[in-house]
Coordinates of C-alpha atoms and ligand atoms in Angstrom, one line a residue:
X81 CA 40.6 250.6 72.7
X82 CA 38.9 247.7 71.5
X83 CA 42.1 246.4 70.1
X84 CA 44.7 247.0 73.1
X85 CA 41.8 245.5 75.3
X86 CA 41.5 242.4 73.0
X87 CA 45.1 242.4 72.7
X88 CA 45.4 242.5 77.0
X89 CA 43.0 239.7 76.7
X90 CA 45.3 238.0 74.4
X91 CA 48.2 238.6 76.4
X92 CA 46.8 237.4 79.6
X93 CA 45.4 234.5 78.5
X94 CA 48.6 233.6 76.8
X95 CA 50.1 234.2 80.0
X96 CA 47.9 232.1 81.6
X97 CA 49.1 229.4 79.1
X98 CA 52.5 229.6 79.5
X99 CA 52.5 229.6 82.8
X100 CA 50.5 226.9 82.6
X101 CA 52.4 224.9 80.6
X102 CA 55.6 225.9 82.8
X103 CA 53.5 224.8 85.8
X104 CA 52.6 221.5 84.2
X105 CA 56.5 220.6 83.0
X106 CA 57.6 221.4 86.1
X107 CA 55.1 219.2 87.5
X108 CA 56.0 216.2 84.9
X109 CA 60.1 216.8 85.5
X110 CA 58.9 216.5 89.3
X111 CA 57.5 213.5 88.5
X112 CA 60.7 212.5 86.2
X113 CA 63.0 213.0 88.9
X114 CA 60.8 210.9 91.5
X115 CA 60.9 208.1 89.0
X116 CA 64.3 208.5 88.3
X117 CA 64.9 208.1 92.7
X118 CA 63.3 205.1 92.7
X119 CA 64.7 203.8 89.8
X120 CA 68.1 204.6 91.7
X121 CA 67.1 203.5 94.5
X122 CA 66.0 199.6 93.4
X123 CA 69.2 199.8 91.5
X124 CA 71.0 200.6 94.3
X125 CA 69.5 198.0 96.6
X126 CA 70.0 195.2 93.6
X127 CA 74.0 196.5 93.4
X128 CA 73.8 195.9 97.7
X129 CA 72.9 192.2 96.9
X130 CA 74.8 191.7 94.2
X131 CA 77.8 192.5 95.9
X132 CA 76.4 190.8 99.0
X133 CA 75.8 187.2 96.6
X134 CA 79.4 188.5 95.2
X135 CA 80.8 188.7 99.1
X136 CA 79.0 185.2 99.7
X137 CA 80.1 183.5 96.7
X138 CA 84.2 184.3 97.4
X139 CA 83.5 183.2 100.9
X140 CA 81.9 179.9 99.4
X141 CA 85.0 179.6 97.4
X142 CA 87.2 179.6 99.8
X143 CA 85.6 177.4 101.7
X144 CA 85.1 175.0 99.1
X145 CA 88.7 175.3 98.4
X146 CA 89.7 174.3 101.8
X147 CA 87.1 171.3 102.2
X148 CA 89.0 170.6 99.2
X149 CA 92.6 171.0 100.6
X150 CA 91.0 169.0 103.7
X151 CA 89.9 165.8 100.9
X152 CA 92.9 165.8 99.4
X153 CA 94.7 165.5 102.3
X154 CA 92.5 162.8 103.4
X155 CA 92.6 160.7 100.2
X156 CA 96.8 161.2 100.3
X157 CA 96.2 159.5 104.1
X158 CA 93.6 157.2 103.1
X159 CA 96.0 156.3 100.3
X160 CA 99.0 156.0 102.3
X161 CA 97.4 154.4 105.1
X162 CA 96.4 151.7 102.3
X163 CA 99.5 151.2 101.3
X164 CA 101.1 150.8 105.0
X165 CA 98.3 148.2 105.9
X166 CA 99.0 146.6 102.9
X167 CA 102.6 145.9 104.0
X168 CA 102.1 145.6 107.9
X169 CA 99.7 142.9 107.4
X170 CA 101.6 140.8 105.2
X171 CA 104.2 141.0 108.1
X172 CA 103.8 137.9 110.7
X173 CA 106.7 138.7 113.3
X174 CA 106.1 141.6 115.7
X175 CA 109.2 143.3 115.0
X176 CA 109.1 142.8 111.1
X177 CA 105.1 145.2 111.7
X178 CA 107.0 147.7 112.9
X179 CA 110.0 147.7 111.0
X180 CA 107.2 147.9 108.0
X181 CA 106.5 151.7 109.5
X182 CA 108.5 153.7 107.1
X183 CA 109.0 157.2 107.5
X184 CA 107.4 157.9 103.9
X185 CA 104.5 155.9 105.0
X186 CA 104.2 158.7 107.9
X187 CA 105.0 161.2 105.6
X188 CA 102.1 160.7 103.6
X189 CA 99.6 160.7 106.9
X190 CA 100.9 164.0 107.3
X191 CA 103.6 163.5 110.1
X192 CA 107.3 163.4 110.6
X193 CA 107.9 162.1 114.3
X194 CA 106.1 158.9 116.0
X195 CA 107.2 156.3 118.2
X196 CA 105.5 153.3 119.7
X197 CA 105.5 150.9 123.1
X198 CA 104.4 147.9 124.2
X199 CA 103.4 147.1 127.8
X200 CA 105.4 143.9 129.0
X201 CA 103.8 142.7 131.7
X202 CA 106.6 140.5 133.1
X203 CA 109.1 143.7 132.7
X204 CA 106.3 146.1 134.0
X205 CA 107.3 148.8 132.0
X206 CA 106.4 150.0 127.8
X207 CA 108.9 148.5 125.4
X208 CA 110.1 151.0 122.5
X209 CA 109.6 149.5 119.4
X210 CA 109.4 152.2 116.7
X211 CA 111.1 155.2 116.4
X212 CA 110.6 157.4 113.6
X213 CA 112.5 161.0 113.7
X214 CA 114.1 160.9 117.3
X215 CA 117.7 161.6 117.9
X216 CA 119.0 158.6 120.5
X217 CA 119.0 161.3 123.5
X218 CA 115.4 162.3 122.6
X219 CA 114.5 159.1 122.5
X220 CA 116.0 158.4 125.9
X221 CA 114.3 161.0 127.3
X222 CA 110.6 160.5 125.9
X223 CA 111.4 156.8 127.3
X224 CA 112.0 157.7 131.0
X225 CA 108.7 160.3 130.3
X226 CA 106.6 157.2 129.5
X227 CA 107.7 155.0 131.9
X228 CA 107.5 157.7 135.0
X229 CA 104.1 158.3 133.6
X230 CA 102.9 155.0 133.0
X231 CA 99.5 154.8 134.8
X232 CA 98.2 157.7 131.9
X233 CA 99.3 155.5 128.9
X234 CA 97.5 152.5 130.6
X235 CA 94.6 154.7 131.1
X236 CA 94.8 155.6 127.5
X237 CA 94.9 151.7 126.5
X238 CA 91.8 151.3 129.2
X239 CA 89.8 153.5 127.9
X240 CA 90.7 152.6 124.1
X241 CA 90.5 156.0 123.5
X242 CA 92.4 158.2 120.9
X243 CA 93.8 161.4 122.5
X244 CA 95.3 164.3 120.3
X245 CA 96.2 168.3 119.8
X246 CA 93.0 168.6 118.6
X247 CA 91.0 168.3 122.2
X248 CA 93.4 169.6 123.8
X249 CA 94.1 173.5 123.9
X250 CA 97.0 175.5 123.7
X251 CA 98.2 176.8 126.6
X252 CA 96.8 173.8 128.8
X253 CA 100.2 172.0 131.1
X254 CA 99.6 168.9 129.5
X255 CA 99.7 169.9 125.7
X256 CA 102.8 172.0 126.6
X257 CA 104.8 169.1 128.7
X258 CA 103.8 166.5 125.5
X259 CA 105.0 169.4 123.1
X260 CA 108.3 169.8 124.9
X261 CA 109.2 166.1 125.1
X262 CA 108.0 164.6 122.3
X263 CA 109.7 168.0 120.5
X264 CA 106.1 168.3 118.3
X265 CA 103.8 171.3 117.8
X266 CA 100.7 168.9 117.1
X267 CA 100.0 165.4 117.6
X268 CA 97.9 162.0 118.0
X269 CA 98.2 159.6 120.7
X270 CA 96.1 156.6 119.7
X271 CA 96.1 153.2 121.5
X272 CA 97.3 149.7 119.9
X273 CA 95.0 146.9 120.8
X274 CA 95.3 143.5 120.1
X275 CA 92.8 141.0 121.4
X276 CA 95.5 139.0 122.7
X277 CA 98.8 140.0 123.5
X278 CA 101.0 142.8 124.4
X279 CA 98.8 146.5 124.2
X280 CA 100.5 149.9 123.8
X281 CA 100.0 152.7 122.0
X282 CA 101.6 154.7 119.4
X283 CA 102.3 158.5 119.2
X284 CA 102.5 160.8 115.8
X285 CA 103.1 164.3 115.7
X286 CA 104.6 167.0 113.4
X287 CA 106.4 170.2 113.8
X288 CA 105.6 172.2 110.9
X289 CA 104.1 175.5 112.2
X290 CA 101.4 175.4 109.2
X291 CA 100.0 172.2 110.1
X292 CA 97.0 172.2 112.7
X293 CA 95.5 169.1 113.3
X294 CA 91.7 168.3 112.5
X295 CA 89.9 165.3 113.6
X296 CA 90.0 163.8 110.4
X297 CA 94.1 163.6 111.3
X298 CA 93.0 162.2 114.2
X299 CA 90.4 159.7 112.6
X300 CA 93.4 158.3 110.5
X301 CA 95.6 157.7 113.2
X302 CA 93.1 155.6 115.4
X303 CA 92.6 153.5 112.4
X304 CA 96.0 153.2 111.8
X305 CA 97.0 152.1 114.9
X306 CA 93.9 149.2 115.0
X307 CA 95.5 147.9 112.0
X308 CA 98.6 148.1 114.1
X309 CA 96.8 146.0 116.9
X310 CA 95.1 143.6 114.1
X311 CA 98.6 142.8 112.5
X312 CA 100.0 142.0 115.7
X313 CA 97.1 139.8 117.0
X314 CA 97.8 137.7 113.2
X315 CA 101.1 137.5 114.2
X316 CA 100.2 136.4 117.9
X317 CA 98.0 133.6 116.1
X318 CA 100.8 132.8 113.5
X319 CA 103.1 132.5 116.4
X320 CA 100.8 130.2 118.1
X321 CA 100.0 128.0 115.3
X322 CA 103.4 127.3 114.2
X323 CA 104.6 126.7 117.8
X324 CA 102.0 124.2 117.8
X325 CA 102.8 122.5 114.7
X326 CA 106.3 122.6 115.8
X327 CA 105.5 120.8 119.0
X328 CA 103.2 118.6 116.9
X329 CA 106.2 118.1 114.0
X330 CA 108.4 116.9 117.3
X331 CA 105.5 114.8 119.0
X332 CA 105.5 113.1 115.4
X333 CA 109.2 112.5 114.8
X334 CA 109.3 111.1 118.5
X335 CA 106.5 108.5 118.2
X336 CA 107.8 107.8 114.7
X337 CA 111.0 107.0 115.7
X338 CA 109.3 104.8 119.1
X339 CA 107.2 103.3 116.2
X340 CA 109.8 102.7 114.5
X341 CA 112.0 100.7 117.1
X342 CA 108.9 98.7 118.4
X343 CA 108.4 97.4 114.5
X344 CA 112.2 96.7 114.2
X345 CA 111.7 95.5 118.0
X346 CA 108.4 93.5 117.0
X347 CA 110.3 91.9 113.9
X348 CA 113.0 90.8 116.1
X349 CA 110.8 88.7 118.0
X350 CA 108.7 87.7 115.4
X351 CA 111.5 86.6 113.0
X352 CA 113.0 85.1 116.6
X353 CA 109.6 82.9 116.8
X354 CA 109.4 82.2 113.7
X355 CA 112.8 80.4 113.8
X356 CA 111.9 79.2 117.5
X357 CA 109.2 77.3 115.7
X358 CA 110.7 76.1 113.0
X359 CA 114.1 74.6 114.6
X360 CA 111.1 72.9 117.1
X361 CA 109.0 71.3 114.2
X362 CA 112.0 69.9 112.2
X363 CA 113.1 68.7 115.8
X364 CA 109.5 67.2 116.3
X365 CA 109.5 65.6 112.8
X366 CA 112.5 63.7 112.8
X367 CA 110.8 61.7 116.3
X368 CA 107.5 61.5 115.0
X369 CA 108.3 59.9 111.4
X370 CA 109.9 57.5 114.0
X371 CA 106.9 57.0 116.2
X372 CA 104.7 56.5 113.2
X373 CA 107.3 54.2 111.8
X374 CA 107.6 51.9 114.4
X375 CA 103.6 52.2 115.1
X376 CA 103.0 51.1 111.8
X377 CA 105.9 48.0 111.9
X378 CA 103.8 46.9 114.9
X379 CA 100.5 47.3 113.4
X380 CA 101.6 45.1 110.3
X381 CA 102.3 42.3 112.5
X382 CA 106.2 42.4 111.7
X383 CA 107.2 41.8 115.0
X384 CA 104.7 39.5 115.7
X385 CA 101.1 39.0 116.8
X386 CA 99.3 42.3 117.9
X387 CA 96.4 41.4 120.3
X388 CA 93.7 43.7 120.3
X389 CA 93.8 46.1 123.0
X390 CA 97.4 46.8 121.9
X391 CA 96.5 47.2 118.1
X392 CA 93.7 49.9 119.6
X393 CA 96.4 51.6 121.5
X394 CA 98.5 51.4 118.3
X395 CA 95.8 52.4 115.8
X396 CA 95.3 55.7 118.5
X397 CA 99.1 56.3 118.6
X398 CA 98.9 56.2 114.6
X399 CA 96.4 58.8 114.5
X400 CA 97.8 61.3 117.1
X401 CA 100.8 61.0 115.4
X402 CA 99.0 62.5 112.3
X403 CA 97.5 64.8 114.0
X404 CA 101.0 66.4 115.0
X405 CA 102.4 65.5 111.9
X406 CA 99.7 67.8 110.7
X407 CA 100.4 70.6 113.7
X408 CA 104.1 70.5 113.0
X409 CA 103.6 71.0 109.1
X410 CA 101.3 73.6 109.9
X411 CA 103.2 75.7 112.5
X412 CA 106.6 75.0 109.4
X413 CA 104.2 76.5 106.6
X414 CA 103.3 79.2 108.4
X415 CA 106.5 80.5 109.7
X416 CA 108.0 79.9 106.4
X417 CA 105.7 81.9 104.6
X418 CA 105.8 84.7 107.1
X419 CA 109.8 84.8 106.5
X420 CA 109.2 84.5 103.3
X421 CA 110.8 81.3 102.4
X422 CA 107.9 79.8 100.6
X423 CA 107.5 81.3 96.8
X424 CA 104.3 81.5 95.7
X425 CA 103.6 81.1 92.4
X426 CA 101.1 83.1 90.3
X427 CA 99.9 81.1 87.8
X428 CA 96.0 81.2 86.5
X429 CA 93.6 79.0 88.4
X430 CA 90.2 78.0 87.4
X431 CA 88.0 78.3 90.3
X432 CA 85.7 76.4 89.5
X433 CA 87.7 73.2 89.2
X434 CA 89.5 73.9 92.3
X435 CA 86.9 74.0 94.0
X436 CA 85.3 70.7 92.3
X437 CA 88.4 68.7 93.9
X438 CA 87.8 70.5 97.3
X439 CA 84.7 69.0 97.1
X440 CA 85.7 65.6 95.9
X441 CA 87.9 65.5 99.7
X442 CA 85.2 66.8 101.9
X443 CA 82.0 65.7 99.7
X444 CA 81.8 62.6 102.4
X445 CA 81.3 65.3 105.3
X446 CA 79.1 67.2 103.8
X447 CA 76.8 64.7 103.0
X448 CA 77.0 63.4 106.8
X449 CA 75.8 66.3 107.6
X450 CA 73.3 67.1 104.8
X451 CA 74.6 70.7 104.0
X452 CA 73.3 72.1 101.2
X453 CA 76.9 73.4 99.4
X454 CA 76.4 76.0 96.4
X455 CA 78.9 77.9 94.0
X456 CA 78.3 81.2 92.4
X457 CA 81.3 81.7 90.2
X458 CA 80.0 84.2 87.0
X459 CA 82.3 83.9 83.9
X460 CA 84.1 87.2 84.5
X461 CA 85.6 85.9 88.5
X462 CA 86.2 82.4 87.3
X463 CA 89.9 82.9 87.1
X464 CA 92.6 83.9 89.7
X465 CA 96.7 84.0 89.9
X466 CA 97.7 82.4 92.5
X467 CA 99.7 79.2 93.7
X468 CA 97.7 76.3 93.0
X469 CA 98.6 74.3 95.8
X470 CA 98.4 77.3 98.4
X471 CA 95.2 78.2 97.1
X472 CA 93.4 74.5 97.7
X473 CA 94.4 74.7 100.8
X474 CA 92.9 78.3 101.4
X475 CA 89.8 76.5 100.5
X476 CA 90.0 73.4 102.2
X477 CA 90.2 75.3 105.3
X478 CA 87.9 77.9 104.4
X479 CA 85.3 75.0 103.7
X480 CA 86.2 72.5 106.0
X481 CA 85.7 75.2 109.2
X482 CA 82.5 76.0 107.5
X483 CA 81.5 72.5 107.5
X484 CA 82.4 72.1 111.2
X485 CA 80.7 75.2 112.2
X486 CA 77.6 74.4 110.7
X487 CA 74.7 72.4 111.9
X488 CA 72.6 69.7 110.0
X489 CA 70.8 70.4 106.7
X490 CA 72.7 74.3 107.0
X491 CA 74.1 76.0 103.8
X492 CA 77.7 77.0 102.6
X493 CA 77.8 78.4 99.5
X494 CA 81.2 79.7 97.7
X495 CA 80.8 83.1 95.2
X496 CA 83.6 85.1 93.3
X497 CA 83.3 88.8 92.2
X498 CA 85.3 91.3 89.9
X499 CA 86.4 94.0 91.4
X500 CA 88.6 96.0 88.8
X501 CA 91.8 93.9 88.8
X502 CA 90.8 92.0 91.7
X503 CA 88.5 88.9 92.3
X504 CA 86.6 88.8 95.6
X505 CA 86.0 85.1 96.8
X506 CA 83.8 84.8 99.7
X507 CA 82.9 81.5 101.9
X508 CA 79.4 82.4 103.9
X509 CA 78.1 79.4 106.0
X510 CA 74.4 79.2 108.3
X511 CA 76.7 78.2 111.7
X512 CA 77.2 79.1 114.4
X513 CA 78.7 82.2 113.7
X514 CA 81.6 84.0 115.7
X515 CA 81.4 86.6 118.4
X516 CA 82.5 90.0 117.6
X517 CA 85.3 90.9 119.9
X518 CA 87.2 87.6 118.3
X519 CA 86.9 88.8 115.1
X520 CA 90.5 89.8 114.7
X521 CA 92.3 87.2 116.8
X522 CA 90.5 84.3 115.1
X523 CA 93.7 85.2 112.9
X524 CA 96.2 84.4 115.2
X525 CA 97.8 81.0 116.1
X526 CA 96.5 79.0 118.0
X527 CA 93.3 81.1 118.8
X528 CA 89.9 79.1 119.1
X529 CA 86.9 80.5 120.3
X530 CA 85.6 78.9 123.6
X531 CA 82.2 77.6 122.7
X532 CA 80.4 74.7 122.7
X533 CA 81.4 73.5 119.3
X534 CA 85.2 73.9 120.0
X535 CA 85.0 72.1 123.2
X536 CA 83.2 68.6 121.2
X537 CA 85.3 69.3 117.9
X538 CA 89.5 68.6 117.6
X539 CA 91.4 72.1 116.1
X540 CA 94.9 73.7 116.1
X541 CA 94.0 77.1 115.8
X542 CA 96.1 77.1 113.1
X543 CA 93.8 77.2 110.3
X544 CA 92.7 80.5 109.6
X545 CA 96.5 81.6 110.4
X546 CA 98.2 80.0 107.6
X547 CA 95.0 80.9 105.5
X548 CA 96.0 84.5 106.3
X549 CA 99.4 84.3 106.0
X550 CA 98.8 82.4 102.1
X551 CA 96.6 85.4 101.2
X552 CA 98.7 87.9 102.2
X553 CA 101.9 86.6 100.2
X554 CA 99.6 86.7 97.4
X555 CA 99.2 90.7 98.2
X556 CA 95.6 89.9 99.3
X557 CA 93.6 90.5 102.0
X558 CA 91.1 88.6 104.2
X559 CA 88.5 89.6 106.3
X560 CA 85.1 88.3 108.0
X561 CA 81.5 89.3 108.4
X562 CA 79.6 87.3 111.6
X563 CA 76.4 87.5 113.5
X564 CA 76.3 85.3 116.5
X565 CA 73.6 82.5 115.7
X566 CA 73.4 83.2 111.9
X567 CA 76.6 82.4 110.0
X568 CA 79.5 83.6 108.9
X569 CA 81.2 85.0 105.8
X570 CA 84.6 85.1 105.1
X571 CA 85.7 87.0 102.2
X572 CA 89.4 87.3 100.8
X573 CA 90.7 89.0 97.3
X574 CA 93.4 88.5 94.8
X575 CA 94.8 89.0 91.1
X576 CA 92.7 88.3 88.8
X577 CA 93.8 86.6 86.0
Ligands
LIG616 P1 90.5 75.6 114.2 O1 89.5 75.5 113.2 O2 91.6 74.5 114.1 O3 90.1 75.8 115.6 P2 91.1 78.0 112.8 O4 92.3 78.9 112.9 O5 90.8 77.5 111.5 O6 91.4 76.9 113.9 O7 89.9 78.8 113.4 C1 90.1 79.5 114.6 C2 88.7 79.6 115.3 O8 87.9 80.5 114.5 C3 87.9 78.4 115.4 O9 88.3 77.6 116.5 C4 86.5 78.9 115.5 O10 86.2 79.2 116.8 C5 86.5 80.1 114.7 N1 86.0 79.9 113.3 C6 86.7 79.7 112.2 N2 85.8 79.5 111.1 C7 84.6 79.6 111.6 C8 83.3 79.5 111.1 N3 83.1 79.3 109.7 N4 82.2 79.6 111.9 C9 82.4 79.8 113.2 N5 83.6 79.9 113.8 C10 84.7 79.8 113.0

């Protein structure tokens, strides 16, 4: 009893157990399976957004891929608009701009159709003046449309605005009408603007069903068509400066050539005087060798006894006679050397003993009038070519209109200078000095300033013309410095020897 009752015990206990131990793995596979749900579960969710990031990154793709389309197709326009500026530019004639518009050029911005106008103001109507892509009818007809609609396009040009299929929708009257005359499906209508000038505008399109405009299209066209408007305000400015220079070219030629026949006019008259005044001095001379001849045949006593009164007269006669003896010379030597009859001949000539026997003739003078006379000839300006005969008298009446100028006790002094192959000789006196607006004519014959001096003092006028004329067939030049009150300097170049 004992035995089945330990053995019940046993049993029931071991039940116990095993259910037990079924209860708790049940429990634990419960637990299993929950884990197992949730693992599910978060794997689940992590496929979802995989395949969401998977979704995302195919749609990023594609986008990318079209922003990519979208930049190439820029850069081929950016490239191509390069290119046509490149040749537009370069272009200086309106019609040679346009003619530059090639339809590879539009090509490559992405169209195949345009045309462009010009507003003339004097024909009141837009001027065709490219057509890429239109048959001659089509042309016709998108002519007459512009000009029966020309207040829009002038509106457009106004408002410098851009106007294209992008802004305006499908379906709308006005994309429809431009579609069906300008025979596009998209298009650009951008205005051409030169500062100055004729204005239009100029219209692209395309018909290719896969092509829809963006604004980038349209962005390409506006600038496009300002390079347009800059080209043909260069070519305005061109125009303008070589009508100009033309005009100025003509103005040129025509006082040129007016120049030209008042110097062949001008050496007329002056060869004309020249021989008027020669033919009168030898005329004069022939009389006057007489006068002085028979003045002097009377003064000798060879006719007999001369009282006084008539040997004053005689002795006044005598001098006068000089005195145009001198003139007449004078006015010979001049017009001779001005035709050129009188050769001058270079040879070297020591300054300094030139000017030694100028001084010897008018060293009486100077000491009359106590002027202090001083020479500054340094070794390298001591020695000229020139005619020595012409050149003393240069100085005599350099010197002797300094001496006549000047007042008592005033200065004259005579310096030379190098000046590369040229010495510089200048005569500078303390006198009176000469006014300004006779500077020049001082030159001419027979010109004297009206002063005080001139009115006490005997002069041709002649002087300083042949001393001008003697310079000048030496290929010199002469010219003089003055103030009024203080002296004068007259300064005149040539060869050096
Ligand atoms: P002339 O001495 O016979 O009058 P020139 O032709 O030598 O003729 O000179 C023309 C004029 O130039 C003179 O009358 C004088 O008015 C002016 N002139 C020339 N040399 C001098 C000088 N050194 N100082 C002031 N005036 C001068």
């Amino acid at each position: 009893m004992a035995i089945s009752e330990t053995l019940m015990n046993i049993l029931g206990i071991t039940t116990v157990a095993v259910i037990f131990a079924l209860i708790t793995a049940y429990m634990f596979k419960i637990e299993k399976v929950k884990q197992l749900r949730a693992l599910v579960d978060t794997l689940k969710k992590s496929l979802d957004e995989m395949d969401e990031q998977a979704k995302l990154i195919v749609r990023t793709d594609m986008e990318l891929n079209k922003t990519q389309e979208e930049l190439d197709k820029k850069i081929t326009g950016l490239y191509a608009l390069q290119r046509l500026s490149r040749s537009i530019s370069s272009s200086l004639e309106e019609s040679r701009i346009f003619q530059m518009i090639s339809p590879s050029h539009l090509e490559d911005l992405g169209f195949e159709k345009a045309c462009a106008f010009l507003y003339n103001d004097k024909e009141q109507n837009f001027m065709l003046k490219l057509n890429i892509g239109y048959f001659e009818d089509e042309i016709k007809t998108i002519r007459a449309f512009v000009g029966s609609d020309k207040l829009t396009y002038l509106d457009l040009i106004r408002n410098e605005k851009t106007i294209s299929s992008v802004s305006i929708p499908h379906g709308t009257l006005l994309r429809e009408k431009l579609n069906d005359i300008f025979k596009v499906s998209e298009f650009v209508i951008s205005p051409i603007l030169p500062k100055e000038g004729a204005k239009g505008f100029i219209f692209t399109g395309t018909l290719n069903p896969d092509v829809t405009l963006t604004e980038g299209d349209e962005e390409l066209i506006t600038i496009f068509s300002n390079q347009i408007g800059q080209a043909l305000e260069n070519a305005q400015l061109f125009e303008q400066t070589w009508r100009a220079q033309q005009e100025l070219e003509k103005k040129v030629e025509e006082r040129t050539h007016a120049l030209q026949m008042a110097l062949t006019e001008v050496k007329i008259v002056s060869r004309r005087k020249s021989d008027f005044i020669s033919a009168v001095a030898h005329e004069l001379r022939t009389p006057l060798t007489s006068i002085k001849g028979y003045a002097a045949i009377l003064l000798a006593g060879k006719l007999g006894d001369v009282p006084e009164e008539i040997r004053l007269r005689l002795e006044k006669i005598n001098r006068h006679s000089d005195e145009l003896a001198h003139l007449v010379n004078d006015l010979l030597d001049i017009s001779r050397i001005e035709s050129g009859k009188v050769a001058m001949k270079h040879e070297p000539i020591d300054l300094k003993k030139t000017l030694e026997g100028v001084l010897d003739l008018l060293s009486v003078q100077l000491k009359e009038k106590q002027i202090q006379f001083s020479t500054d000839i340094p070794a390298d300006a001591a020695s000229v070519l020139a005619d020595a005969t012409q050149l003393n008298r240069v100085f005599i009446n350099l010197i002797g209109n300094a001496m006549k100028f000047t007042p008592q006790e005033g200065k004259i002094s005579v310096s030379s200078q190098r000046s590369g192959e040229q010495i510089e000789i200048a005569v500078t006196d303390t006198g009176c000095g000469i006014p300004e607006e006779a500077l020049d004519a001082i030159f001419e014959e027979f010109y004297r300033v009206d002063n005080v001096i001139n009115q006490d003092v005997r002069g041709t006028g002649l002087g300083l013309s042949l001393v001008k004329r003697i310079i000048e067939a030496h290929n010199g030049k002469i010219r003089v410095k003055s103030r009024l009150g203080h002296g004068s300097a007259f300064s005149f170049t040539l060869p050096a020897a």
